[in-house]
Amino acid sequence: MNKENVVDGVCNAPHRSLFHALGLTEEEQKRPLIGIVSSYNEIVPGHMNLDKIVDAVKLGVAMAGGTPIVFPAIAVCDGIAMGHVGMKYSLVTRDLIADSTEAMALAHGFDGLVMVPNCDKNVPGLLMAAARVNIPTVFVSGGPMLAGKVEGKKTSLSSMFEAVGAYNAGKIDDEKLYEYECKTCPTCGSCSGMYTANSMNCLTEALGMGLRGNGTIPAVYSARIELAKKAGMAVMELLRKNIRPRDIMTKEALMNALTVDMALGCSTNSMLHLPAIAHECGVELNLDIANKISAKTPNLCHLAPAGRTYMEDLNEAGGVYAVMNELTKKGLLNTECMTVTGKSIGENIKNCVNLDTDVIRPIDNPYSETGGIAVLKGNLAPEGSVVKRSAVLPEMLVHEGPARVFDSEEEAQAAINGGEISAGDVIVIRYEGPKGGPGMREMLNPTSAIMGMGLGNSVALITDGRFSGATRGACIGHVTPEAASGGMIGVVENGDIISINIPENTIELKVDADILAKRMENFVPKKKELSGYLKRYAELVSGGATGAVLN
């Protein structure tokens, strides 16, 4: 046990004196020390309930014979950070979370960990830390928000952003906008659609790092408190059996997660986070692998923003385990993978049936025969780009149109709001990648404005930045190499024809090769004056195609 390094023996008497300063009894010091990584704060709606989750985890650990000790992790609310400089600080926190958790866990000799995350970068950051520290670890999130309701129809955060677009287009008035504002996000929890937070929490189940229901039990349900107690007890069982994160997050488990990702129709941000988690586990997971998995994995769910069902509906339909059980009917999962239950995936999902075929399509009647995410390549993105195929209108799966080029999100947003975008256009937003942003900002404001203004069936958007899980439409992100690294996206000019073919996984800039060669020869990427953490991040970060990991 790691506790031996800080508690046992004469040489650790000074350490024990500091444990006494914490009020820990000798009996508590003799038990396994379990770190509870609390992401509680009062600014993120998905985290405001985590104090109750943490208390329940502590009780579970204590009931099972351990000593729970809480320490913090930070989290950014992507919704609140959206559309301004704050979004530059979202993705970058993933590595801060991983680094600080690694430091706290190893500095204090914990024997096991229970991670209590919820929102977007918090979950992958803690999964990365779990792989690094590699002591018995269980995940239990704060749970999703319940859907809102406006005019009898369920709503989520994407509805709110699209309402702003509708307001700017004169389609709704002040009173209706205010109604959306007050009713869209009715409870605490991670936003109610299959956005990034819920995508990653669902994938903890697929990876084997979270208990059943971790991704789907709503934040306000008492079952969430019960789950937290069970997580506290489960980590003690893992400790007894010496089952560690890298025993669970194997290559096969990561392939399972990618397969479930495709079936659920998760956020495109999973294509940043899964490769980064795999990197910490010593496993290569690239965009080429993603397309191979997508080609054979049917898309079974259309949760918001792709459809009109929500996390609460997925929970009632049987949750992630029911989706996984459907996938096993065609042998698409490795059911031998170990999990935090101490049992295999196959044992866990046995008898977890699909209770609502309107929410989870049967394997023989999917929304599509291919997965919810597609990776597009071509001269504009030779290393890859990512689109949430399941949230693209059928008429936009193949599109060709003239480029409208902008060097920042703000420039593009102003043009959209000003009515300067026409049907058929392909909006190009560059210098928003991991290095160029820096921080690879999400583009929910412009994508929602396009949808809200009624242009979703005629306008595409391409960026070296990324999108919120709440984004829908023909929105292609993670274009790599990015403009700041000398990528072809940096030399696109207004009026250039861009061809997008999602079924064929291609994206092409249709400009004569000689002209492109001359443009690239003369291309000098723009540089931004940076300071502080963003400067260090921009110098160290890799491209979106490799998960934006730090080198």
Coordinates of C-alpha atoms in Angstrom, one line a residue:
M1 CA 0.0 0.0 0.0
N2 CA 1.1 3.6 -0.6
K3 CA 0.0 4.5 2.9
E4 CA 3.1 2.7 4.1
N5 CA 5.2 5.6 2.7
V6 CA 3.5 8.2 4.9
V7 CA 2.1 6.4 8.0
D8 CA 3.9 3.2 9.0
G9 CA 7.1 2.9 11.0
V10 CA 9.2 5.2 13.2
C11 CA 10.5 7.2 10.3
N12 CA 7.0 8.3 9.5
A13 CA 6.2 9.6 13.0
P14 CA 6.4 13.2 11.7
H15 CA 3.9 12.4 9.0
R16 CA 1.6 10.8 11.6
S17 CA 1.8 14.0 13.7
L18 CA 0.4 15.9 10.7
F19 CA -2.4 13.4 10.3
H20 CA -3.2 14.0 14.0
A21 CA -3.2 17.7 13.1
L22 CA -6.0 16.8 10.6
G23 CA -8.0 15.2 13.4
L24 CA -7.4 11.6 12.1
T25 CA -7.4 8.9 14.8
E26 CA -4.9 6.1 15.0
E27 CA -7.7 3.8 13.7
E28 CA -8.2 6.0 10.7
Q29 CA -4.5 6.1 9.9
K30 CA -4.3 2.3 10.0
R31 CA -6.9 2.0 7.3
P32 CA -6.3 2.5 3.6
L33 CA -6.2 6.1 2.7
I34 CA -8.7 6.9 -0.2
G35 CA -8.4 10.2 -1.9
I36 CA -11.7 11.7 -3.0
V37 CA -11.1 14.1 -5.9
S38 CA -13.8 16.6 -5.6
S39 CA -14.6 18.9 -8.5
Y40 CA -17.2 20.8 -6.5
N41 CA -17.5 24.5 -7.1
E42 CA -20.3 27.2 -7.2
I43 CA -19.9 28.4 -10.7
V44 CA -20.5 25.3 -12.8
P45 CA -24.1 24.1 -12.8
G46 CA -22.9 20.5 -13.2
H47 CA -20.7 20.8 -10.1
M48 CA -22.9 22.6 -7.6
N49 CA -24.2 19.3 -6.3
L50 CA -20.9 17.5 -6.0
D51 CA -20.6 18.2 -2.3
K52 CA -23.5 15.8 -1.8
I53 CA -21.9 13.3 -4.1
V54 CA -18.6 13.6 -2.2
D55 CA -20.3 13.1 1.2
A56 CA -21.9 9.9 -0.1
V57 CA -18.6 8.6 -1.5
K58 CA -17.0 9.3 1.8
L59 CA -19.7 7.3 3.6
G60 CA -19.3 4.4 1.2
V61 CA -15.5 4.3 1.7
A62 CA -15.9 4.4 5.5
M63 CA -18.5 1.7 5.4
A64 CA -16.1 -0.5 3.5
G65 CA -13.2 0.0 5.9
G66 CA -11.3 2.9 4.3
T67 CA -10.4 6.4 5.4
P68 CA -11.7 9.0 2.9
I69 CA -9.8 12.2 2.4
V70 CA -11.0 15.0 0.1
F71 CA -8.9 17.2 -2.2
P72 CA -10.0 19.4 -5.1
A73 CA -9.9 19.6 -8.8
I74 CA -10.9 22.6 -10.9
A75 CA -13.5 22.7 -13.6
V76 CA -14.7 25.3 -16.2
C77 CA -18.3 25.6 -17.4
D78 CA -18.0 25.6 -21.2
G79 CA -21.4 27.2 -21.5
I80 CA -20.4 30.2 -19.4
A81 CA -17.0 30.4 -21.1
M82 CA -18.5 30.2 -24.6
G83 CA -18.0 33.0 -27.1
H84 CA -15.3 35.1 -25.3
V85 CA -11.7 34.8 -24.1
G86 CA -12.8 32.4 -21.4
M87 CA -13.2 29.6 -23.9
K88 CA -9.4 29.6 -24.5
Y89 CA -9.1 28.3 -20.9
S90 CA -11.5 25.3 -21.3
L91 CA -9.5 22.6 -23.1
V92 CA -6.2 23.7 -21.4
T93 CA -7.7 22.9 -18.0
R94 CA -7.8 19.2 -19.0
D95 CA -4.0 19.1 -18.5
L96 CA -4.0 21.2 -15.4
I97 CA -6.5 18.8 -13.9
A98 CA -4.5 15.8 -14.8
D99 CA -1.2 17.3 -13.6
S100 CA -2.6 18.6 -10.2
T101 CA -4.4 15.4 -9.4
E102 CA -1.2 13.4 -10.2
A103 CA 0.7 15.7 -7.9
M104 CA -1.8 15.5 -5.0
A105 CA -2.2 11.7 -5.2
L106 CA 1.4 10.8 -5.3
A107 CA 2.6 13.5 -2.8
H108 CA 0.3 12.2 -0.1
G109 CA 0.6 8.4 -0.4
F110 CA -3.1 7.6 -1.2
D111 CA -3.9 3.9 -1.7
G112 CA -6.9 4.5 -3.9
L113 CA -8.9 7.3 -5.5
V114 CA -12.6 8.1 -6.2
M115 CA -12.9 10.7 -8.9
V116 CA -15.9 12.9 -8.7
P117 CA -16.1 15.0 -11.9
N118 CA -18.9 16.0 -14.2
C119 CA -18.3 18.6 -16.9
D120 CA -16.4 18.6 -20.1
K121 CA -12.6 18.6 -19.5
N122 CA -12.9 17.5 -15.9
V123 CA -13.8 13.9 -16.8
P124 CA -11.0 13.3 -19.4
G125 CA -8.5 15.2 -17.2
L126 CA -9.2 12.8 -14.3
L127 CA -9.1 9.8 -16.5
M128 CA -5.7 10.9 -17.7
A129 CA -4.6 11.3 -14.1
A130 CA -6.0 7.9 -13.2
A131 CA -3.9 6.3 -15.9
R132 CA -0.7 8.1 -14.7
V133 CA -1.1 7.4 -11.0
N134 CA -2.4 3.9 -11.6
I135 CA -3.8 3.1 -8.1
P136 CA -7.3 1.6 -7.7
T137 CA -9.7 4.2 -8.9
V138 CA -13.5 4.5 -9.5
F139 CA -15.4 7.3 -11.2
V140 CA -18.7 8.7 -10.1
S141 CA -20.0 11.9 -11.8
G142 CA -22.6 14.4 -10.6
G143 CA -25.1 13.3 -13.3
P144 CA -27.0 15.1 -16.1
M145 CA -29.4 17.9 -15.9
L146 CA -33.1 17.3 -16.5
A147 CA -34.4 18.7 -19.8
G148 CA -36.2 22.0 -19.8
K149 CA -39.6 22.5 -21.4
V150 CA -40.9 25.3 -23.6
E151 CA -44.3 25.2 -25.2
G152 CA -44.6 21.5 -24.2
K153 CA -41.3 20.5 -25.9
K154 CA -38.2 19.4 -24.1
T155 CA -35.2 21.8 -24.4
S156 CA -31.5 21.8 -23.6
L157 CA -28.7 24.3 -23.7
S158 CA -28.4 24.0 -27.5
S159 CA -32.0 25.2 -27.7
M160 CA -31.0 28.3 -25.8
F161 CA -28.1 29.2 -28.1
E162 CA -30.3 28.6 -31.2
A163 CA -33.0 30.8 -29.7
V164 CA -30.5 33.6 -29.8
G165 CA -30.0 33.0 -33.5
A166 CA -33.8 32.9 -34.0
Y167 CA -34.1 36.2 -32.1
N168 CA -31.4 37.9 -34.2
A169 CA -33.3 36.7 -37.3
G170 CA -36.5 38.2 -36.0
K171 CA -38.2 34.8 -35.6
I172 CA -38.9 35.2 -31.9
D173 CA -39.4 38.3 -29.7
D174 CA -38.0 39.4 -26.3
E175 CA -40.6 37.6 -24.3
K176 CA -40.1 34.3 -26.0
L177 CA -36.3 34.6 -25.6
Y178 CA -36.7 35.3 -21.9
E179 CA -39.0 32.3 -21.6
Y180 CA -36.2 30.1 -23.1
E181 CA -33.7 31.8 -20.7
C182 CA -35.7 30.9 -17.6
K183 CA -36.8 27.4 -18.6
T184 CA -34.0 25.8 -20.6
C185 CA -31.8 24.7 -17.8
P186 CA -34.1 23.7 -14.9
T187 CA -31.9 21.8 -12.6
C188 CA -28.3 21.3 -11.6
G189 CA -26.2 18.8 -13.6
S190 CA -24.3 18.5 -16.8
C191 CA -26.4 19.9 -19.7
S192 CA -29.2 17.5 -20.7
G193 CA -28.2 16.4 -24.2
M194 CA -25.4 14.1 -25.5
Y195 CA -22.9 16.9 -25.1
T196 CA -19.3 16.5 -24.2
A197 CA -19.8 16.1 -20.4
N198 CA -22.4 13.4 -20.8
S199 CA -20.5 11.8 -23.6
M200 CA -17.5 11.4 -21.4
N201 CA -19.4 10.3 -18.4
C202 CA -21.2 7.6 -20.5
L203 CA -17.8 6.5 -21.8
T204 CA -16.5 5.9 -18.3
E205 CA -19.1 3.0 -18.2
A206 CA -17.9 1.8 -21.6
L207 CA -14.3 1.9 -20.5
G208 CA -15.1 0.1 -17.3
M209 CA -14.1 3.0 -15.0
G210 CA -17.6 3.9 -13.8
L211 CA -20.5 1.9 -12.3
R212 CA -23.7 1.3 -14.2
G213 CA -25.7 4.5 -14.5
N214 CA -22.8 6.8 -14.0
G215 CA -23.4 8.5 -17.3
T216 CA -27.2 8.7 -17.2
I217 CA -28.8 8.9 -13.7
P218 CA -30.0 12.5 -13.4
A219 CA -28.2 14.7 -11.0
V220 CA -31.4 15.4 -9.0
Y221 CA -32.3 11.7 -8.5
S222 CA -31.6 10.1 -5.1
A223 CA -30.3 7.1 -7.1
R224 CA -27.2 9.3 -7.8
I225 CA -26.5 9.4 -4.1
E226 CA -26.8 5.7 -3.8
L227 CA -24.4 5.3 -6.8
A228 CA -21.9 7.5 -5.0
K229 CA -22.0 5.3 -1.9
K230 CA -21.5 2.2 -4.1
A231 CA -18.5 3.9 -5.8
G232 CA -16.9 4.4 -2.4
M233 CA -17.4 0.8 -1.5
A234 CA -16.2 -0.4 -4.9
V235 CA -12.8 1.3 -4.6
M236 CA -12.2 -0.7 -1.5
E237 CA -12.9 -3.9 -3.3
L238 CA -10.6 -2.9 -6.1
L239 CA -7.9 -2.3 -3.5
R240 CA -8.4 -5.7 -2.1
K241 CA -8.1 -7.3 -5.6
N242 CA -5.3 -4.9 -6.7
I243 CA -7.2 -3.9 -9.9
R244 CA -5.7 -0.7 -11.3
P245 CA -6.8 1.7 -14.0
R246 CA -4.3 0.4 -16.6
D247 CA -5.6 -3.1 -15.9
I248 CA -9.0 -1.7 -17.0
M249 CA -8.2 0.9 -19.6
T250 CA -6.5 -1.5 -22.0
K251 CA -6.4 -1.2 -25.8
E252 CA -9.5 -3.4 -26.0
A253 CA -11.3 -1.3 -23.5
L254 CA -10.5 1.9 -25.4
M255 CA -11.8 0.3 -28.6
N256 CA -15.0 -0.6 -26.7
A257 CA -15.3 3.0 -25.7
L258 CA -14.8 4.2 -29.2
T259 CA -17.5 1.7 -30.4
V260 CA -20.0 2.9 -27.8
D261 CA -19.1 6.5 -28.7
M262 CA -20.2 5.8 -32.3
A263 CA -23.4 4.0 -31.3
L264 CA -24.4 6.8 -28.9
G265 CA -23.6 9.6 -31.2
C266 CA -21.3 11.3 -28.8
S267 CA -19.7 14.8 -29.0
T268 CA -16.9 15.3 -31.5
N269 CA -14.8 16.3 -28.5
S270 CA -14.5 12.6 -27.6
M271 CA -12.1 12.5 -30.6
L272 CA -9.8 14.8 -28.6
H273 CA -10.2 13.1 -25.3
L274 CA -10.1 9.4 -26.1
P275 CA -6.7 9.7 -27.9
A276 CA -5.3 11.7 -25.0
I277 CA -6.5 9.1 -22.4
A278 CA -5.1 6.4 -24.6
H279 CA -1.8 8.2 -24.7
E280 CA -1.6 8.2 -20.9
C281 CA -2.3 4.4 -21.0
G282 CA 0.5 3.8 -23.5
V283 CA -2.0 3.0 -26.3
E284 CA -2.2 4.6 -29.7
L285 CA -5.7 5.7 -30.8
N286 CA -5.7 7.8 -33.9
L287 CA -8.4 9.2 -36.3
D288 CA -7.8 6.4 -38.8
I289 CA -8.8 3.9 -36.2
A290 CA -11.9 6.0 -35.5
N291 CA -13.1 5.7 -39.1
K292 CA -12.6 1.9 -39.1
I293 CA -14.7 1.6 -35.9
S294 CA -17.3 3.9 -37.3
A295 CA -17.6 1.9 -40.6
K296 CA -18.8 -1.2 -38.7
T297 CA -20.7 0.4 -35.8
P298 CA -24.4 1.3 -36.3
N299 CA -25.6 4.6 -34.8
L300 CA -28.4 3.6 -32.3
C301 CA -29.2 6.9 -30.5
H302 CA -30.2 10.4 -31.6
L303 CA -30.1 12.4 -28.3
A304 CA -30.1 16.2 -28.4
P305 CA -28.8 18.0 -30.3
A306 CA -29.1 15.3 -33.0
G307 CA -32.7 14.4 -32.0
R308 CA -35.5 15.0 -29.5
T309 CA -34.5 12.6 -26.7
Y310 CA -32.4 13.5 -23.7
M311 CA -30.2 11.9 -21.0
E312 CA -33.2 11.2 -18.8
D313 CA -34.8 9.3 -21.6
L314 CA -31.6 7.2 -22.2
N315 CA -31.5 6.4 -18.5
E316 CA -35.1 5.2 -18.5
A317 CA -34.4 3.1 -21.7
G318 CA -31.7 1.1 -19.9
G319 CA -28.7 3.5 -20.1
V320 CA -25.3 2.8 -21.6
Y321 CA -25.4 -0.9 -20.6
A322 CA -28.5 -1.4 -22.7
V323 CA -26.7 0.2 -25.7
M324 CA -23.7 -2.0 -25.1
N325 CA -25.9 -5.1 -24.9
E326 CA -27.3 -4.2 -28.3
L327 CA -23.8 -3.9 -29.7
T328 CA -22.9 -7.4 -28.5
K329 CA -25.6 -8.9 -30.7
K330 CA -23.3 -8.3 -33.6
G331 CA -20.1 -9.0 -31.7
L332 CA -18.9 -5.4 -31.7
L333 CA -17.6 -5.3 -28.1
N334 CA -14.8 -7.2 -26.3
T335 CA -16.8 -8.5 -23.4
E336 CA -13.8 -9.9 -21.5
C337 CA -12.5 -6.5 -20.5
M338 CA -12.2 -6.0 -16.7
T339 CA -14.2 -3.2 -15.0
V340 CA -14.3 -1.4 -11.6
T341 CA -17.0 -3.9 -10.5
G342 CA -14.3 -6.5 -10.4
K343 CA -16.3 -8.3 -13.2
S344 CA -16.0 -8.3 -17.0
I345 CA -18.0 -6.1 -19.3
G346 CA -19.9 -9.2 -20.4
E347 CA -20.9 -10.0 -16.9
N348 CA -22.0 -6.4 -16.2
I349 CA -24.2 -6.0 -19.2
K350 CA -25.8 -9.4 -19.1
N351 CA -29.6 -9.0 -19.0
C352 CA -29.5 -5.2 -19.4
V353 CA -32.2 -5.0 -22.1
N354 CA -33.3 -2.1 -24.2
L355 CA -36.5 -0.8 -22.6
D356 CA -37.4 1.8 -25.3
T357 CA -36.7 1.3 -28.9
D358 CA -37.6 4.9 -29.7
V359 CA -34.6 6.0 -27.6
I360 CA -32.2 3.2 -28.3
R361 CA -32.7 1.7 -31.7
P362 CA -32.4 -2.1 -32.0
I363 CA -29.1 -3.2 -33.6
D364 CA -31.1 -4.4 -36.7
N365 CA -32.9 -1.1 -37.1
P366 CA -30.3 1.7 -36.5
Y367 CA -30.4 5.3 -37.5
S368 CA -27.5 4.5 -39.8
E369 CA -25.3 1.6 -40.4
T370 CA -22.2 3.7 -39.6
G371 CA -21.3 5.5 -36.4
G372 CA -22.2 9.0 -35.1
I373 CA -18.8 10.5 -35.8
A374 CA -16.9 10.7 -39.1
V375 CA -13.3 11.7 -39.8
L376 CA -12.8 13.5 -43.1
K377 CA -9.5 13.8 -44.9
G378 CA -8.3 15.6 -48.0
N379 CA -5.9 18.4 -49.1
L380 CA -7.6 20.8 -46.7
A381 CA -7.2 18.4 -43.7
P382 CA -4.5 15.8 -44.6
E383 CA -4.2 14.7 -41.0
G384 CA -7.9 14.7 -40.5
S385 CA -11.0 16.6 -39.4
V386 CA -14.0 15.6 -37.4
V387 CA -17.8 15.9 -37.8
K388 CA -20.8 14.6 -35.8
R389 CA -22.4 12.8 -38.7
S390 CA -25.5 11.8 -36.7
A391 CA -26.3 15.5 -36.2
V392 CA -26.0 16.6 -39.9
L393 CA -29.1 17.0 -42.0
P394 CA -29.3 14.5 -44.9
E395 CA -29.2 17.3 -47.5
M396 CA -25.9 18.5 -46.0
L397 CA -24.0 15.2 -46.0
V398 CA -22.6 16.2 -49.4
H399 CA -22.1 19.9 -50.0
E400 CA -20.0 22.2 -52.2
G401 CA -19.8 25.9 -52.0
P402 CA -17.7 29.1 -51.9
A403 CA -15.5 29.8 -48.8
R404 CA -16.2 32.8 -46.5
V405 CA -13.0 33.1 -44.5
F406 CA -12.5 34.5 -41.0
D407 CA -9.4 34.6 -38.8
S408 CA -11.3 34.4 -35.5
E409 CA -14.7 33.3 -34.1
E410 CA -15.6 36.9 -33.4
E411 CA -15.2 37.9 -37.0
A412 CA -17.4 35.1 -38.2
Q413 CA -20.0 35.7 -35.5
A414 CA -20.3 39.4 -36.6
A415 CA -20.8 38.4 -40.2
I416 CA -23.5 35.8 -39.4
N417 CA -25.3 38.2 -37.1
G418 CA -25.0 40.9 -39.8
G419 CA -26.8 38.8 -42.4
E420 CA -23.6 38.5 -44.5
I421 CA -23.8 34.7 -45.0
S422 CA -25.7 33.3 -47.9
A423 CA -27.2 29.9 -48.6
G424 CA -24.5 27.6 -50.0
D425 CA -21.6 29.3 -48.3
V426 CA -18.9 27.4 -46.5
I427 CA -17.7 29.4 -43.4
V428 CA -14.1 28.9 -42.6
I429 CA -12.9 29.9 -39.2
R430 CA -9.1 29.6 -38.6
Y431 CA -6.4 30.4 -36.1
E432 CA -8.6 28.8 -33.4
G433 CA -6.7 25.5 -33.1
P434 CA -4.8 24.2 -30.1
K435 CA -1.8 26.4 -30.9
G436 CA -3.5 29.2 -32.9
G437 CA -6.3 29.9 -30.5
P438 CA -4.6 28.9 -28.3
G439 CA -6.9 26.5 -26.6
M440 CA -9.0 25.3 -29.5
R441 CA -12.2 27.2 -28.7
E442 CA -15.6 25.7 -29.2
M443 CA -17.8 27.3 -31.8
L444 CA -21.3 26.9 -30.4
N445 CA -22.2 30.6 -30.9
P446 CA -21.7 30.6 -34.7
T447 CA -23.1 27.1 -35.3
S448 CA -26.2 27.9 -33.2
A449 CA -26.7 31.2 -35.0
I450 CA -26.6 29.4 -38.3
M451 CA -29.3 26.9 -37.2
G452 CA -31.4 29.5 -35.4
M453 CA -31.4 31.7 -38.5
G454 CA -32.7 28.8 -40.7
L455 CA -29.4 28.3 -42.6
G456 CA -28.7 24.8 -41.3
N457 CA -29.8 23.1 -44.4
S458 CA -27.6 25.2 -46.7
V459 CA -24.5 26.4 -44.9
A460 CA -21.4 24.4 -43.7
L461 CA -18.8 25.5 -41.2
I462 CA -15.1 24.4 -41.1
T463 CA -12.6 25.3 -38.4
D464 CA -9.3 24.3 -36.9
G465 CA -11.0 24.9 -33.6
R466 CA -13.7 22.6 -32.2
F467 CA -17.3 22.4 -31.4
S468 CA -19.5 22.0 -28.4
G469 CA -21.3 18.7 -28.0
A470 CA -24.4 20.9 -28.3
T471 CA -23.5 21.8 -31.9
R472 CA -25.5 20.3 -34.8
G473 CA -25.3 20.7 -38.5
A474 CA -22.5 20.3 -41.2
C475 CA -19.8 21.6 -38.8
I476 CA -16.4 20.2 -39.4
G477 CA -13.7 20.8 -36.7
H478 CA -10.3 19.7 -35.6
V479 CA -8.9 20.5 -39.1
T480 CA -5.2 19.4 -38.9
P481 CA -2.7 20.8 -39.5
E482 CA -4.1 24.0 -38.2
A483 CA -3.4 27.4 -39.7
A484 CA -1.0 28.4 -36.9
S485 CA 1.1 25.3 -37.8
G486 CA 1.2 26.1 -41.5
G487 CA -1.8 24.0 -42.5
M488 CA -3.7 24.5 -45.8
I489 CA -6.6 26.0 -44.0
G490 CA -4.4 29.1 -43.6
V491 CA -4.3 29.8 -47.3
V492 CA -8.0 29.4 -48.2
E493 CA -9.3 32.6 -49.8
N494 CA -12.8 34.0 -50.1
G495 CA -14.6 32.4 -53.0
D496 CA -12.5 29.2 -53.2
I497 CA -14.7 26.2 -53.7
I498 CA -14.7 23.7 -50.9
S499 CA -16.2 20.2 -51.4
I500 CA -17.5 18.2 -48.4
N501 CA -18.5 14.5 -48.8
I502 CA -19.3 13.0 -45.4
P503 CA -20.3 9.6 -46.6
E504 CA -17.0 9.3 -48.5
N505 CA -15.0 10.9 -45.6
T506 CA -13.5 13.6 -47.8
I507 CA -12.9 17.3 -47.6
E508 CA -11.3 19.1 -50.5
L509 CA -10.2 22.6 -51.4
K510 CA -10.9 22.7 -55.2
V511 CA -8.2 25.1 -56.3
D512 CA -5.6 24.3 -58.9
A513 CA -2.6 22.4 -57.4
D514 CA 0.0 24.9 -58.8
I515 CA -1.9 27.8 -57.3
L516 CA -2.1 26.1 -53.9
A517 CA 1.6 25.2 -54.0
K518 CA 2.5 28.9 -54.6
R519 CA 0.2 30.0 -51.8
M520 CA 1.8 27.6 -49.4
E521 CA 5.3 28.6 -50.5
N522 CA 4.5 32.2 -49.5
F523 CA 2.4 31.4 -46.4
V524 CA 3.6 32.9 -43.1
P525 CA 1.2 31.9 -40.3
K526 CA 0.0 34.7 -38.1
K527 CA 1.4 34.9 -34.5
K528 CA -0.4 36.1 -31.4
E529 CA 1.2 37.8 -28.5
L530 CA 0.7 35.5 -25.5
S531 CA 1.6 35.3 -21.9
G532 CA 1.1 33.1 -18.8
Y533 CA -0.3 29.6 -19.1
L534 CA -1.6 30.1 -22.6
K535 CA 1.9 30.9 -23.9
R536 CA 3.3 27.7 -22.3
Y537 CA 0.4 25.7 -23.6
A538 CA 0.7 26.9 -27.2
E539 CA 4.4 26.0 -27.2
L540 CA 3.8 22.5 -25.9
V541 CA 0.5 21.3 -27.4
S542 CA 0.2 18.9 -30.3
G543 CA -2.4 19.0 -33.1
G544 CA -6.1 18.1 -32.8
A545 CA -5.6 14.8 -34.7
T546 CA -3.5 13.4 -31.8
G547 CA -5.7 14.6 -29.0
A548 CA -4.1 18.0 -28.4
V549 CA -1.7 16.3 -25.9
L550 CA 1.2 18.3 -24.4
N551 CA 4.6 17.3 -25.7

